Amino acid sequence: MSLIQAFRDQSETCTRMGSPLMGRVLSILAEHWDATTALGRKMATYEGDIGPAGHSLPLRICGGLHALVLQQRDGALLAAYPPNTVSDAALEDAVLNALKSHEDFLIDWIQSPPQTNEVRRSAALIAMAHVALSHFDRPIVLSELGASGGLNLMWDKFAVQTNTTTLGPKDAVLTLTPEWKGSTPPAIVPRVVSRLGVDLNPLNAKNSDDLLRLTAYLWADQPHRLALTQAAAGAMEAQVEKGDAIKWLEARLATVPEGHLHIIQHTVAWQYFPGPAQRKGTALIEAAGARATPETPLAWMQMETDGDTTGAVGAALTLRLWPGDVTLHLGRADFHGRWINWTG
């Protein structure tokens, strides 16, 4: 795939996911990208998949532009971004001038892959965890693979509104409001006693530079996502360790104390693991499941793409429980958590 085509594809995706601004910016990049500049030459060095399942180069550039806005480093670009409304020509001028004026910053910015920590995915995690607890009500040891900044490790501090009720604490840090279809999961109070994550490039939401990177990959015409991320960052207590997820998981599986429910979770991360890593990770979890007991059970919560495009495009919600190796297909969710079709 060419970079120009990647810009166009990402433009369509962002527009479909409720960000007309991103659609416009990416269309501008597709029409006017200059491959002869230093930034253009740097982007051309990336090999393999440059789309969202790989290097995700279009989102890297857009994240850098949004970072300039959030830091108020470019007045013209700031004036062209929400909450302001400008013509296509004005937005085009602001974007193209920013590419030239801040080329060194953008070259440095794109060195790292996008870091998204979509807090709204916690709505699905909350629902799946309540189902797991209805089978094994134990204190929870929580582990997350591909945790980014670890904000979704804090899901027990959040609330989610379903059709009929609100799940979560009364003093919730934030309340998630997906378009919910289906029944409501059982209302059980989770007790998370330990939480830890792993990521190849973890971010610390308490660090201003890392929080900038997390928020820059949110879309500027979706301020509600920024508010949720900032609220979650303010309540952040979990640690995310740097490392290979599968090696980390192997060690983590051996540390869970008796009498606890170990929940392993990941959201739109598994697809980025190489095939051999996926197979080894599955084998490790299944082996740990075979050792699980009713007193020390294991749950594997997955919000991941499954390639199904026949129904609602999004991520499948899958929960596996041990002992017994029970697999529950609990529905589907939008990748950004805008809706949940719950079949649990």
Coordinates of N, CA, C and O in Angstrom, one line a residue, residues 117 119 122 125-126 142 144 149-159 169 173-174 192 195 231-239 265:
N117 N -5.1 4.8 24.3 CA -5.5 4.2 25.5 C -7.0 4.5 25.7 O -7.4 5.3 26.6
V119 N -10.3 4.9 26.9 CA -10.9 4.6 28.2 C -12.3 4.0 28.0 O -12.8 3.2 28.8
S122 N -13.3 0.4 28.5 CA -13.5 -0.2 29.9 C -15.0 -0.6 30.1 O -15.3 -1.4 31.0
L125 N -15.0 -4.1 29.4 CA -14.3 -4.8 30.5 C -15.1 -5.0 31.8 O -15.1 -6.0 32.4
I126 N -15.7 -3.9 32.1 CA -16.6 -3.9 33.3 C -17.7 -5.0 33.2 O -17.9 -5.8 34.1
L142 N -5.4 -8.4 38.7 CA -5.7 -8.0 37.3 C -4.4 -7.8 36.5 O -3.5 -7.2 37.0
E144 N -2.9 -6.9 32.5 CA -3.3 -6.4 31.1 C -2.1 -6.5 30.2 O -1.0 -6.0 30.5
G149 N -0.9 3.1 28.5 CA -0.7 3.9 29.8 C -1.4 3.3 31.0 O -1.4 3.8 32.1
G150 N -2.1 2.2 30.8 CA -2.7 1.4 31.9 C -4.0 2.0 32.4 O -4.5 1.5 33.4
L151 N -4.6 2.9 31.6 CA -5.9 3.5 32.1 C -7.0 2.5 32.3 O -7.8 2.6 33.2
N152 N -7.0 1.5 31.4 CA -8.1 0.5 31.5 C -7.9 -0.5 32.6 O -8.8 -1.4 32.8
L153 N -6.8 -0.4 33.2 CA -6.6 -1.3 34.4 C -7.4 -0.7 35.6 O -7.5 -1.4 36.6
M154 N -7.9 0.5 35.4 CA -8.6 1.1 36.5 C -10.2 1.0 36.4 O -10.9 1.7 37.0
W155 N -10.6 0.0 35.6 CA -12.1 0.0 35.2 C -13.0 -0.2 36.5 O -14.1 0.2 36.4
D156 N -12.5 -0.7 37.6 CA -13.3 -0.9 38.7 C -13.6 0.5 39.4 O -14.5 0.6 40.3
K157 N -12.9 1.5 39.0 CA -13.2 2.9 39.5 C -14.2 3.6 38.6 O -14.5 4.8 38.9
F158 N -14.5 3.0 37.5 CA -15.4 3.7 36.5 C -16.8 3.1 36.6 O -17.0 2.0 37.2
A159 N -17.8 3.8 36.1 CA -19.2 3.2 36.0 C -19.6 3.2 34.5 O -19.0 3.9 33.7
P169 N -19.1 1.9 41.0 CA -19.2 2.5 42.3 C -20.0 3.8 42.2 O -20.0 4.5 41.2
V173 N -15.1 7.6 39.2 CA -14.2 8.7 38.7 C -14.8 9.2 37.4 O -14.7 10.4 37.1
L174 N -15.5 8.4 36.6 CA -16.1 8.8 35.4 C -17.2 7.8 35.1 O -17.2 6.6 35.6
V192 N -10.6 -5.4 43.4 CA -9.3 -5.5 42.8 C -8.2 -5.2 43.8 O -8.2 -4.1 44.4
R195 N -3.1 -4.8 40.5 CA -3.3 -4.5 39.1 C -1.9 -4.2 38.5 O -1.1 -3.4 39.1
A231 N -9.7 12.4 33.1 CA -10.3 12.0 34.4 C -9.7 10.7 34.8 O -9.4 10.5 36.0
A232 N -9.5 9.7 33.9 CA -8.9 8.5 34.2 C -7.5 8.6 34.6 O -7.0 8.0 35.5
A233 N -6.7 9.5 33.9 CA -5.3 9.8 34.3 C -5.2 10.3 35.7 O -4.3 10.0 36.4
G234 N -6.2 11.2 36.1 CA -6.1 11.7 37.4 C -6.3 10.7 38.5 O -5.9 10.9 39.7
A235 N -6.9 9.5 38.2 CA -7.2 8.5 39.2 C -6.2 7.3 39.0 O -6.3 6.3 39.7
M236 N -5.2 7.5 38.1 CA -4.3 6.4 37.8 C -3.5 5.9 39.0 O -2.8 6.7 39.7
E237 N -3.6 4.6 39.3 CA -2.8 4.0 40.4 C -2.0 2.8 39.9 O -1.2 2.3 40.7
A238 N -2.3 2.3 38.7 CA -1.7 1.0 38.3 C -0.3 1.3 37.7 O 0.1 2.4 37.3
Q239 N 0.5 0.3 37.7 CA 1.8 0.3 37.1 C 1.8 -0.5 35.8 O 1.2 -1.6 35.7
Q265 N -6.6 -9.4 30.8 CA -7.4 -8.6 29.8 C -6.5 -8.0 28.8 O -5.3 -7.8 28.9

